[in-house]
CSV table of C-alpha atoms in Angstrom, one decimal:
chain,number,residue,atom,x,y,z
A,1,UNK,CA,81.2,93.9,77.9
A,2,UNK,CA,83.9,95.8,75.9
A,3,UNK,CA,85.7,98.5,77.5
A,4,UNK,CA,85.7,102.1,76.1
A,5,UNK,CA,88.7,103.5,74.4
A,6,UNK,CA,90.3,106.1,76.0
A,7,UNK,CA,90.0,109.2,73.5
A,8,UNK,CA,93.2,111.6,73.0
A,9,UNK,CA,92.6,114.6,71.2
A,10,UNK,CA,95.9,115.8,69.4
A,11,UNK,CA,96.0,119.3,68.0
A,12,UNK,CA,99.0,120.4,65.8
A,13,UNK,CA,99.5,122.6,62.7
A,14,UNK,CA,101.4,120.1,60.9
A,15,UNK,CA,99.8,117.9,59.2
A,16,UNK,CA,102.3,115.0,59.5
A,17,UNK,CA,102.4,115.2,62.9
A,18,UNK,CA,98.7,114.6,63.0
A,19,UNK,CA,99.1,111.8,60.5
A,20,UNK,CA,101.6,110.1,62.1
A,21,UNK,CA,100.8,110.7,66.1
A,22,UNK,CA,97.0,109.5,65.2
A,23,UNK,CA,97.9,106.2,63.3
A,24,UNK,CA,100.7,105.5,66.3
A,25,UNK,CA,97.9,106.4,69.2
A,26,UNK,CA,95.2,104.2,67.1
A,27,UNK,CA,97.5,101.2,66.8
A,28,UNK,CA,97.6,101.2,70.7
A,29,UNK,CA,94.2,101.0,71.1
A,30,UNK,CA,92.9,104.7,71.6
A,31,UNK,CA,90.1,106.7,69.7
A,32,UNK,CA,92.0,109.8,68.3
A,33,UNK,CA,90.4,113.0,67.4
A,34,UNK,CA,92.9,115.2,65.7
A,35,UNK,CA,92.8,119.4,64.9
A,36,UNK,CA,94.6,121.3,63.3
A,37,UNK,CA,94.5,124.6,64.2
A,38,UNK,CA,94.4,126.8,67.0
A,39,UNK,CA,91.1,128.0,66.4
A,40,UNK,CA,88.2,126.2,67.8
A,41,UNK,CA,90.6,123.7,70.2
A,42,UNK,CA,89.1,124.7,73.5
A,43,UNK,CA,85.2,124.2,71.8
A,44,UNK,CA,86.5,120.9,70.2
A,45,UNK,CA,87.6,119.9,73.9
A,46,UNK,CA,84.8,120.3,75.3
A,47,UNK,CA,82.8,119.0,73.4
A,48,UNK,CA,85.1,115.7,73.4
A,49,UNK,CA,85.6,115.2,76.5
A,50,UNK,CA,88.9,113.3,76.0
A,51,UNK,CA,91.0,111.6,78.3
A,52,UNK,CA,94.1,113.3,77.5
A,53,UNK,CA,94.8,116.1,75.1
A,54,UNK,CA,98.4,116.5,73.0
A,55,UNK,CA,98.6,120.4,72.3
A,56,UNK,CA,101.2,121.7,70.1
A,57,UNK,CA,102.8,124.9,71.9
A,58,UNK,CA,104.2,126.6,68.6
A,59,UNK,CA,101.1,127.3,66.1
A,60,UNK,CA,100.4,130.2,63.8
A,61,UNK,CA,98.0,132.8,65.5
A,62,UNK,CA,97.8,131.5,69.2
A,63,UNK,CA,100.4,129.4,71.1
A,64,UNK,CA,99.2,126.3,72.1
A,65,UNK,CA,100.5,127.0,76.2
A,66,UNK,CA,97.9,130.0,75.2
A,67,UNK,CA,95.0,128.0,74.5
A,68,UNK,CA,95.7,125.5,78.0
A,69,UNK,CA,95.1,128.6,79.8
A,70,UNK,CA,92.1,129.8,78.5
A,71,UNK,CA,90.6,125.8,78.7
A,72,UNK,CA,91.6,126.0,82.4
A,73,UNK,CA,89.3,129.0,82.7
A,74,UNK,CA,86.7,127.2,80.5
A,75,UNK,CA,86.5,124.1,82.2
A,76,UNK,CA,88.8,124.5,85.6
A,77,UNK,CA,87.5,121.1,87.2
A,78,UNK,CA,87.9,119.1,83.9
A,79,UNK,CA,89.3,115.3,84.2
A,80,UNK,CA,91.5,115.5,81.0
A,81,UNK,CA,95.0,115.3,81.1
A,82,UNK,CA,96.7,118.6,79.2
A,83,UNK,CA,100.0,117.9,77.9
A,84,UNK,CA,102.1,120.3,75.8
A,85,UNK,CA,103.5,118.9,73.0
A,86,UNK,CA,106.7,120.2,71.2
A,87,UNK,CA,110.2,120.0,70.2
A,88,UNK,CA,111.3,122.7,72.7
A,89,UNK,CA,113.6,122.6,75.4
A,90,UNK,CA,112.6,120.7,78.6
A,91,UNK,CA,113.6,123.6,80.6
A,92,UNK,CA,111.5,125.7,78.0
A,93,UNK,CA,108.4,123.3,78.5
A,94,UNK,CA,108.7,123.1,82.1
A,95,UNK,CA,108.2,126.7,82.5
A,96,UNK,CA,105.1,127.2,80.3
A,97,UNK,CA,103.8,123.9,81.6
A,98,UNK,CA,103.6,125.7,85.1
A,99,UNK,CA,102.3,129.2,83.5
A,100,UNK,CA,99.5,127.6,81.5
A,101,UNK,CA,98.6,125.4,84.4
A,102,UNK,CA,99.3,122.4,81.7
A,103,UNK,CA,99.4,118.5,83.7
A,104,UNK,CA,103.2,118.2,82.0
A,105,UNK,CA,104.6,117.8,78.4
A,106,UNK,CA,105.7,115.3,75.8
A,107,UNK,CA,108.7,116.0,73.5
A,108,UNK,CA,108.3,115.7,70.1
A,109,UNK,CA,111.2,113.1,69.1
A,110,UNK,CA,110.1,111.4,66.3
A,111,UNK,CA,110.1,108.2,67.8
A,112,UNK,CA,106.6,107.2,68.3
A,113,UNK,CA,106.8,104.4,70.5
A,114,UNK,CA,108.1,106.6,73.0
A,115,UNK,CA,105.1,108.9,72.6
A,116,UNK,CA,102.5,106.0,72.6
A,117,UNK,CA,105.0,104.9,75.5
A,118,UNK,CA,104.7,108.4,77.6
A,119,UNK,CA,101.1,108.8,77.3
A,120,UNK,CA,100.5,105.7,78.2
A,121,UNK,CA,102.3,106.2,81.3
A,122,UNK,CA,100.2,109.3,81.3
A,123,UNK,CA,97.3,107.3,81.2
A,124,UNK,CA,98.5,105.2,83.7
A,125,UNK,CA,97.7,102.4,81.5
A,126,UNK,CA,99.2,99.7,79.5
A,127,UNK,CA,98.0,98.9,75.8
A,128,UNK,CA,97.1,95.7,74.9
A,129,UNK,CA,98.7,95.8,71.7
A,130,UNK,CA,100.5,93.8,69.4
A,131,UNK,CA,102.4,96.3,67.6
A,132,UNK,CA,103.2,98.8,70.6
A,133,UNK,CA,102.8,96.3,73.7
A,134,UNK,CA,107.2,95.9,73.9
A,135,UNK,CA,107.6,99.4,73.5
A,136,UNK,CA,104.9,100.0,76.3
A,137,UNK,CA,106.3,97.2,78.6
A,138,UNK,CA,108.7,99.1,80.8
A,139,UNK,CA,107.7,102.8,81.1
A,140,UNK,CA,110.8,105.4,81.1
A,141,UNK,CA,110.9,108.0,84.3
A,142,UNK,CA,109.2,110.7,84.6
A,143,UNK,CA,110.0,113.9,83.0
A,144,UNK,CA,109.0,116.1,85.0
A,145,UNK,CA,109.3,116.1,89.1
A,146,UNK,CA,105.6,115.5,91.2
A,147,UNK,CA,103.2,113.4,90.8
A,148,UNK,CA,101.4,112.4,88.2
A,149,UNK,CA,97.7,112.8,87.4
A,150,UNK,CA,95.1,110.1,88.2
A,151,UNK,CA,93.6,109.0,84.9
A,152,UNK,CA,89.7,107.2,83.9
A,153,UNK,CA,90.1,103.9,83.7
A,154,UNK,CA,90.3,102.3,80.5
A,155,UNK,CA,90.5,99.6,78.3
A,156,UNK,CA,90.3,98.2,75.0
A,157,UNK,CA,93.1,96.5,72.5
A,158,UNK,CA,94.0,97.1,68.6
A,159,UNK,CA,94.0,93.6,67.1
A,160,UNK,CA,97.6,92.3,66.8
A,161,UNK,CA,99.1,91.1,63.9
A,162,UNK,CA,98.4,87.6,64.3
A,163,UNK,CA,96.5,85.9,61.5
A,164,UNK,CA,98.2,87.1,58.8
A,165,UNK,CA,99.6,84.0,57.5
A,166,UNK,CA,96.4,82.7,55.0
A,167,UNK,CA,96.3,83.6,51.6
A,168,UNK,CA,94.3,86.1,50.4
A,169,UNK,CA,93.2,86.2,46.8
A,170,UNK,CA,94.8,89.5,45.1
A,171,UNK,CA,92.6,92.6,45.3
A,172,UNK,CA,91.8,94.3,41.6
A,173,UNK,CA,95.2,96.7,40.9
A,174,UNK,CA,94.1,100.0,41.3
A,175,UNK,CA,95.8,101.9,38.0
A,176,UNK,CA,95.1,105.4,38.6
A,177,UNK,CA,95.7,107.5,42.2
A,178,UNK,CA,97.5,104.7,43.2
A,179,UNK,CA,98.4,104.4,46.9
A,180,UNK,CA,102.1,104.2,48.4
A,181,UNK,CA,102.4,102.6,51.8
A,182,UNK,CA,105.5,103.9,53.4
A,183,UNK,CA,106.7,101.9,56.4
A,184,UNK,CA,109.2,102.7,59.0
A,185,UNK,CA,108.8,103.6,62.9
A,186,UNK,CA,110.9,106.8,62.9
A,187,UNK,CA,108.4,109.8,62.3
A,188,UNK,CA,111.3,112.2,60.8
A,189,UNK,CA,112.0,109.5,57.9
A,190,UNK,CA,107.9,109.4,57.3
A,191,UNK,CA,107.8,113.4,57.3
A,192,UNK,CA,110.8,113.3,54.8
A,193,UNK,CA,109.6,110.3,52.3
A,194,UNK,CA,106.0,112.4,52.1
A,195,UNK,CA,108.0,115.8,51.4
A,196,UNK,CA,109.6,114.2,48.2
A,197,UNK,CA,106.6,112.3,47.1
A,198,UNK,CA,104.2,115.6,47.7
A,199,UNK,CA,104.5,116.3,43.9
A,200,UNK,CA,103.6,113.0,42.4
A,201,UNK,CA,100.1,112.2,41.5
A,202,UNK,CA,100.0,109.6,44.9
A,203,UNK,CA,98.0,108.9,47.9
A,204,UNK,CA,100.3,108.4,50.9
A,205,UNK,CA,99.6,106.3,53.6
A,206,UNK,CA,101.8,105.3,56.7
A,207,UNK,CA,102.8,102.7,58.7
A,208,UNK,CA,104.7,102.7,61.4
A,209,UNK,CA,105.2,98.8,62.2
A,210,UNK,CA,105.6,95.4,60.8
A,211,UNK,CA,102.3,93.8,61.9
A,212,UNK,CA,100.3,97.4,60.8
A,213,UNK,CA,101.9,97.1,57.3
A,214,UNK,CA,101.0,93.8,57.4
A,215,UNK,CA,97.3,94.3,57.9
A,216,UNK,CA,97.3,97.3,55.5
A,217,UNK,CA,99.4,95.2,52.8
A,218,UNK,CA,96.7,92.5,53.0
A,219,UNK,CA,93.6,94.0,53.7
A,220,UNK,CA,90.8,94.0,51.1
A,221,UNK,CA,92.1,97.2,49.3
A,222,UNK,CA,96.1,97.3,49.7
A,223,UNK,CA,98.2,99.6,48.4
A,224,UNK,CA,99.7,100.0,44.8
A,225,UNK,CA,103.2,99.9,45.9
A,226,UNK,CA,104.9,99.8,49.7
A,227,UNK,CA,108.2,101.2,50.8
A,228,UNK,CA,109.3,99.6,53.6
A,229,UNK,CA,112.2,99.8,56.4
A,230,UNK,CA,114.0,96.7,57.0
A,231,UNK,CA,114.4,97.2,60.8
A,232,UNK,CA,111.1,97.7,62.7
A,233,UNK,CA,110.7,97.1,66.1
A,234,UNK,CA,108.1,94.4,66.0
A,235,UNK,CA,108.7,92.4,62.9
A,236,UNK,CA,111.6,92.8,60.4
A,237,UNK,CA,110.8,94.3,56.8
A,238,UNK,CA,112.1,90.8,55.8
A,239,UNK,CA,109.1,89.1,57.6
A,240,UNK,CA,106.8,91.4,56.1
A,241,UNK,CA,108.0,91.1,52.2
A,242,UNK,CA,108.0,87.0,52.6
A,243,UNK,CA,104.8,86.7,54.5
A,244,UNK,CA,102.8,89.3,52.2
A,245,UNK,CA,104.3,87.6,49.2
A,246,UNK,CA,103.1,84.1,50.6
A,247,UNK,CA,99.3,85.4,50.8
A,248,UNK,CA,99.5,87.8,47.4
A,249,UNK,CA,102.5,86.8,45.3
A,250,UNK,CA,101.7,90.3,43.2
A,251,UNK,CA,103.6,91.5,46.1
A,252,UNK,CA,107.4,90.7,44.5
A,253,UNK,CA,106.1,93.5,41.6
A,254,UNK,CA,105.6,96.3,44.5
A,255,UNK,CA,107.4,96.3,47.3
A,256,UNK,CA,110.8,98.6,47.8
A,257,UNK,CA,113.4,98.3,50.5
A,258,UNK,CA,114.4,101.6,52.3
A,259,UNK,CA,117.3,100.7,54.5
A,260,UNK,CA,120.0,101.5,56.6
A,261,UNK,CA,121.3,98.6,57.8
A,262,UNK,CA,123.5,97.2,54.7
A,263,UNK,CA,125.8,95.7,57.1
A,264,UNK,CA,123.6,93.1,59.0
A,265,UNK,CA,124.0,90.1,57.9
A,266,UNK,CA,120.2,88.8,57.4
A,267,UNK,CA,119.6,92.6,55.4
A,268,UNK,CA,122.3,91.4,53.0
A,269,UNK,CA,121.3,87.5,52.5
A,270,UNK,CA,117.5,89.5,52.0
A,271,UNK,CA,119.4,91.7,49.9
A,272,UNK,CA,121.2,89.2,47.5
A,273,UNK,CA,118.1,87.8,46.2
A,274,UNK,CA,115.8,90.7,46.1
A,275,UNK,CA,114.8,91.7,42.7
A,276,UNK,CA,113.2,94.9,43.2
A,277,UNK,CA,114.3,98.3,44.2
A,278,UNK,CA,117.0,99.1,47.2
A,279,UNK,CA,117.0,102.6,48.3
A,280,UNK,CA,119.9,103.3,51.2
A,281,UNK,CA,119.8,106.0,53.5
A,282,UNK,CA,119.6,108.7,53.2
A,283,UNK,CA,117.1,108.7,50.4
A,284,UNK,CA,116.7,111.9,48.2
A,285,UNK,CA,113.8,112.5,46.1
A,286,UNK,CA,114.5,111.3,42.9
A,287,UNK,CA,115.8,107.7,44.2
A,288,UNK,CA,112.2,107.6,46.4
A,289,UNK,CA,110.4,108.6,43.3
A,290,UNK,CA,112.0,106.0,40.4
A,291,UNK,CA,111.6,103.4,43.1
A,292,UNK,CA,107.9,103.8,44.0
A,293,UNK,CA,107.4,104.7,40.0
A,294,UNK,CA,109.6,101.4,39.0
A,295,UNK,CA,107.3,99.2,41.6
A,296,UNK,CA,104.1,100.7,39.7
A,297,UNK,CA,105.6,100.1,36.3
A,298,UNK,CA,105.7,96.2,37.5
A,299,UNK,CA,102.3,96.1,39.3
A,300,UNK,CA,100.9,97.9,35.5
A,301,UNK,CA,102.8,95.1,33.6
A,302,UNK,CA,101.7,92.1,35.5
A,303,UNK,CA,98.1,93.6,35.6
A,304,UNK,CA,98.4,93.8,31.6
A,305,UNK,CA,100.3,90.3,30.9
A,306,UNK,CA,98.2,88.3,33.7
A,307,UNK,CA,101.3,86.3,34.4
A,308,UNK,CA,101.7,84.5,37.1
A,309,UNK,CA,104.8,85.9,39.2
């Protein structure tokens, strides 16, 4: 009998944020429920009845250390873990954590293996899951002095990036709305690449590991065009361009590199034999835009030709 997920409901005003923290969380195995507002949290937590709750503390209307209070008064022998969830100072955090009567915080970093990584530790649990299961492996210390919470016990894995080797035959090229994956495990890069692509006629998705943009790359609808990092931390953006070319060859036409790592000897034997775009960091708008444009151009042209690549 299959385990149930453990549930997390993240609540945030930003919308990347939510994007990113919920396709991190549901790569490591959890059910994610995300909100993004202030008002209605403390009926959509009650009504979930999640294991642990990520609450934004700076939101327009009602702070989020606002809203833990009035959820303690709402439900004051609740089992879900309460953590604040911001970029402020940990002396900052620690002082509303103990006015709100919040279970601790989480810093927003924008590295999201540490935050599948802290509530995991949270949860006093350990993900079995491909992508995040390194990251999860050796929990850092605690952030704040006591002891932690007791958590329900739970279970359940994401499926791992094995598998991914077969061919596939090529999905029918999608010509208009076309979808850009971008892939890269730093959630600061994500927020930027979407900020300079939010005026093109594009639907952006994310992923923020090898094996994840692997599955998306090859699933039975992938994306028009990807945009990937070369250095991930569970498979290199290398192994994902050969392997996804191996099982759709269409692949060569649509895929960009975004890189930082010019220097490193594998990046520049990839490098001197790649044929499509190279983007080096930092990326501006226009360079993200011809790219993803120039990998559509080639996806249109093979379409039209039917040529084998």
């Amino acid at each position: 009998m299959s385990l149930r997920k453990p549930k997390i409901v993240v609540i945030d005003d930003s919308e990347i944020v939510l994007e990113v923290s919920k396709s991190a969380l549901e790569g490591a195995g959890y059910e994610v429920v995300t909100h993004d507002r202030p008002a209605g949290c403390v009926a959509l937590i009650l009504h979930e009845k999640p294991d642990l709750v990520l609450m934004d503390v700076n939101m327009p209307g009602l702070g989020g250390d606002t809203i833990v209070s009035v959820l303690g008064k709402a439900a004051p022998t609740s089992d879900t873990i309460v953590l604040l969830h911001s970029s402020l100072s940990a002396e900052v955090l620690r002082s509303k954590v103990s006015t709100a009567g919040a279970h601790g915080f989480i810093q927003k970093s924008g590295d999201l293996f540490g935050l599948v990584r802290e509530v995991a530790r949270w949860l006093k649990r350990s993900p079995n899951s491909g992508n995040m299961k390194a990251a999860i492996a050796s929990p850092s210390e605690d952030r704040l002095s006591g002891t932690r919470p007791a958590a329900p016990a739970a279970g359940a894995a994401s499926d791992s990036a094995s598998g991914l080797s077969g061919r596939r035959p090529s999905g029918t090229l999608r010509l208009d709305a076309p979808t850009v994956l971008l892939v890269d495990d730093d959630m600061s890069v994500l927020s930027g690449f979407r900020r300079h692509l939010q005026n093109d006629d594009m639907s952006i998705e994310f992923a923020l590991s090898g094996g994840q943009a692997l599955r998306r790359m090859l699933s039975d609808t992938p994306p028009d065009a990807v945009v990937c990092d070369m250095l991930l931390p569970d498979i290199s953006g290398i192994e994902v361009y050969q392997r996804a070319v191996t099982a759709d060859p269409t692949f060569r036409q649509r895929f960009a590199v975004a890189t930082g790592a010019s220097g490193t000897p594998s990046v520049m034997s990839f490098l001197a034999t790649f044929k499509g775009p190279v983007l080096y960091k930092p990326i501006d708008a226009a360079q993200l835009s011809q790219a993803v444009r120039s990998c559509l151009a080639g996806v249109r042209s093979f379409a039209k030709s039917g040529a084998r690549p």
